[in-house]
Short mmCIF file of C-alpha atoms in Angstrom, two decimals:
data_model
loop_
_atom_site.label_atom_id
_atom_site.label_comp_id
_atom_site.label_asym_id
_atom_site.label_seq_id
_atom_site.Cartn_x
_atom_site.Cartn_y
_atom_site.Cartn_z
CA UNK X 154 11.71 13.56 -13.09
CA UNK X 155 11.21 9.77 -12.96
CA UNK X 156 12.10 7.78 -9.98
CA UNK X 157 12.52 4.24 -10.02
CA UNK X 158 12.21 1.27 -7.49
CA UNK X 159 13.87 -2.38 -8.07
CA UNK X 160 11.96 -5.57 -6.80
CA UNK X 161 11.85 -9.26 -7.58
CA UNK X 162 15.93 -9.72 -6.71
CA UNK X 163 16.77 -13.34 -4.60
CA UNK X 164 18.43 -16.27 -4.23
CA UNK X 165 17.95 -18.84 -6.83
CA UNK X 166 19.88 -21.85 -8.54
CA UNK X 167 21.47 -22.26 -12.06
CA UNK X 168 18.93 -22.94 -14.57
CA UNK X 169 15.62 -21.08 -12.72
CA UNK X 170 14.09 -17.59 -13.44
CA UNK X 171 13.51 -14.58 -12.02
CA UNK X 172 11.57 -11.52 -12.74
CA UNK X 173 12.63 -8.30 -11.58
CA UNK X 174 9.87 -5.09 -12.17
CA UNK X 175 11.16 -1.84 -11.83
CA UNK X 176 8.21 0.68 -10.17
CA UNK X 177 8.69 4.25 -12.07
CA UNK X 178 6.91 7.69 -10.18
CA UNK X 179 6.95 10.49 -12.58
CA UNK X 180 4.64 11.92 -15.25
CA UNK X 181 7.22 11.29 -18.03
CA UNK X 182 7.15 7.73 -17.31
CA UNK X 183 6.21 7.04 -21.06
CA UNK X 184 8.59 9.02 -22.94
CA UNK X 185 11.59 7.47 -21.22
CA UNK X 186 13.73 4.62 -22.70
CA UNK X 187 14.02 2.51 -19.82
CA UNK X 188 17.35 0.08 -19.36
CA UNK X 189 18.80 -2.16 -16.81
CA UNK X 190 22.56 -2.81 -15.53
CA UNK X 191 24.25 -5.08 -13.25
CA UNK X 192 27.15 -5.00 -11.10
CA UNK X 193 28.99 -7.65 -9.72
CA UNK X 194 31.59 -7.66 -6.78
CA UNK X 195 34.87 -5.94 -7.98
CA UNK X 196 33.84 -5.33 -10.95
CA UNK X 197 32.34 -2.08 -12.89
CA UNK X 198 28.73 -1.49 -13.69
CA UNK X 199 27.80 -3.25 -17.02
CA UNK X 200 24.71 -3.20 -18.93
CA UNK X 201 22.19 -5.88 -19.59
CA UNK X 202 19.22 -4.60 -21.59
CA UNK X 203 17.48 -1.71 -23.01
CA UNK X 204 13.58 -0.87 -24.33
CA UNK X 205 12.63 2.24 -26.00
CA UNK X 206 10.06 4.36 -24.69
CA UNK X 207 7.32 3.04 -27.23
CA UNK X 208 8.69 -0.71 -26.45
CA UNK X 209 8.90 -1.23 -30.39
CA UNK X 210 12.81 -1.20 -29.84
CA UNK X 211 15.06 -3.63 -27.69
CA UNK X 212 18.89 -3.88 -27.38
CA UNK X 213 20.77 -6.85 -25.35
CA UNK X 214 23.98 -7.59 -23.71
CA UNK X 215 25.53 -10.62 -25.69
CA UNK X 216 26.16 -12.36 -22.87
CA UNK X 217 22.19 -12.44 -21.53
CA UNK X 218 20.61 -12.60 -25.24
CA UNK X 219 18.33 -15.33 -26.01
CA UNK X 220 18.10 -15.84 -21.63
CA UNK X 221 16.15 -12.41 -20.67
CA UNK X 222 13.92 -10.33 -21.83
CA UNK X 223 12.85 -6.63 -21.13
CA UNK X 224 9.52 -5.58 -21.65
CA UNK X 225 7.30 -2.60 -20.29
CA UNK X 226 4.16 -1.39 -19.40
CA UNK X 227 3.42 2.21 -20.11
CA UNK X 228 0.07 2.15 -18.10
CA UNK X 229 1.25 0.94 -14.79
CA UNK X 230 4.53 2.33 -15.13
CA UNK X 231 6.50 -0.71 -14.80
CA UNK X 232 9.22 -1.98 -16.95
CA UNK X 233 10.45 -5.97 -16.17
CA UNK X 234 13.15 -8.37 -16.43
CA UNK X 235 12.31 -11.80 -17.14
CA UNK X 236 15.72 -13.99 -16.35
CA UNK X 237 15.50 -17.65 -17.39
CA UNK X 238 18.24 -19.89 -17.64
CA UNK X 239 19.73 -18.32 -14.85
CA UNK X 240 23.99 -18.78 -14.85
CA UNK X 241 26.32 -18.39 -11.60
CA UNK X 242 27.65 -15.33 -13.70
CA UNK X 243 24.20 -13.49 -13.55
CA UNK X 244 25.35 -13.26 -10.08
CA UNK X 245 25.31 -9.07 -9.36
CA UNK X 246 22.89 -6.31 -8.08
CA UNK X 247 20.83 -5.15 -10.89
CA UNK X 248 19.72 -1.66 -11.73
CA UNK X 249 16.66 -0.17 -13.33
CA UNK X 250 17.98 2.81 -15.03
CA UNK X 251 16.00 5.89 -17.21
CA UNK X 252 17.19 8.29 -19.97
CA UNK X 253 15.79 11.62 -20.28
CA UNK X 254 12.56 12.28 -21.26
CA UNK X 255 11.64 12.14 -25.02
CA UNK X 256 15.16 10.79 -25.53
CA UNK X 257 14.41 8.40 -28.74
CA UNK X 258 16.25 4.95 -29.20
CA UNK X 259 17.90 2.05 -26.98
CA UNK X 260 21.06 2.55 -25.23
CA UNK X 261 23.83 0.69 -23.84
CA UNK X 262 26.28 3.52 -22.43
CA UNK X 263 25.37 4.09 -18.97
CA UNK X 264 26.07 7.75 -19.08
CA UNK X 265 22.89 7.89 -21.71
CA UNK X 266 20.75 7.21 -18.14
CA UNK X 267 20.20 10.07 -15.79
CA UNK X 268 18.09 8.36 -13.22
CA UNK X 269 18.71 5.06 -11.41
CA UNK X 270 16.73 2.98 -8.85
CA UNK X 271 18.71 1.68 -5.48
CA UNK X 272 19.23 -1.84 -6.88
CA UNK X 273 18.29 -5.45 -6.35
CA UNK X 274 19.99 -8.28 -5.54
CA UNK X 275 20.38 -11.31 -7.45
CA UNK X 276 22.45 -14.43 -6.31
CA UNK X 277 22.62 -17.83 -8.43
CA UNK X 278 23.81 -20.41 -6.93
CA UNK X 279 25.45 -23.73 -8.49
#
């Protein structure tokens, strides 16, 4: 089983980027479609973006399409988050998430996941 490890979270102000890189352990790294969520304060867990486990296929929240991209790297195990144009609303603690092994296609339903990292905070500021 994979497990997965959240870094690049901080404080930045409307309008920068951020990168967040999600560290996977786990010989199945590569045949998992990899996704990340965010939570905010008081309010429930809510997807962001999706890769497949080849990286051919990529699914995005409406709300963060055209601002962030997800991308992976199958060698090093890694799968990122590039933020740009950064809104007070991206304000929440993000989540690198997994699906099962050799479970094909992109995926917005968190129940699809069955592994998920500790989190990482992000905080824009006006």
């Amino acid at each position: 089983q994979v497990q997965l490890v959240e870094s690049g979270g901080g404080l930045v102000q409307a309008g920068d980027s951020l990168r967040l890189s999600c560290a996977a352990s786990g010989r199945t790294f590569s045949y998992n479609a990899m996704g990340w969520f965010r939570q905010a304060p008081g309010k429930e867990r809510e997807f962001v973006a999706s890769i497949s486990w080849s990286g051919d296929a990529t699914y995005y929240a409406d709300s963060v399409k055209g601002r962030f991209t997800i991308s992976r790297h199958n060698a090093n195990s890694t799968v990122a988050l590039q933020m740009d144009s950064l809104k007070r609303e991206d304000t929440a603690v993000y989540y690198c998430a997994a699906r099962p092994p050799r479970t094909d296609g992109v995926s917005s339903n968190y129940k699809a996941y069955n592994r998920w990292g500790q989190g990482t905070q992000v905080t824009v500021s006006s």
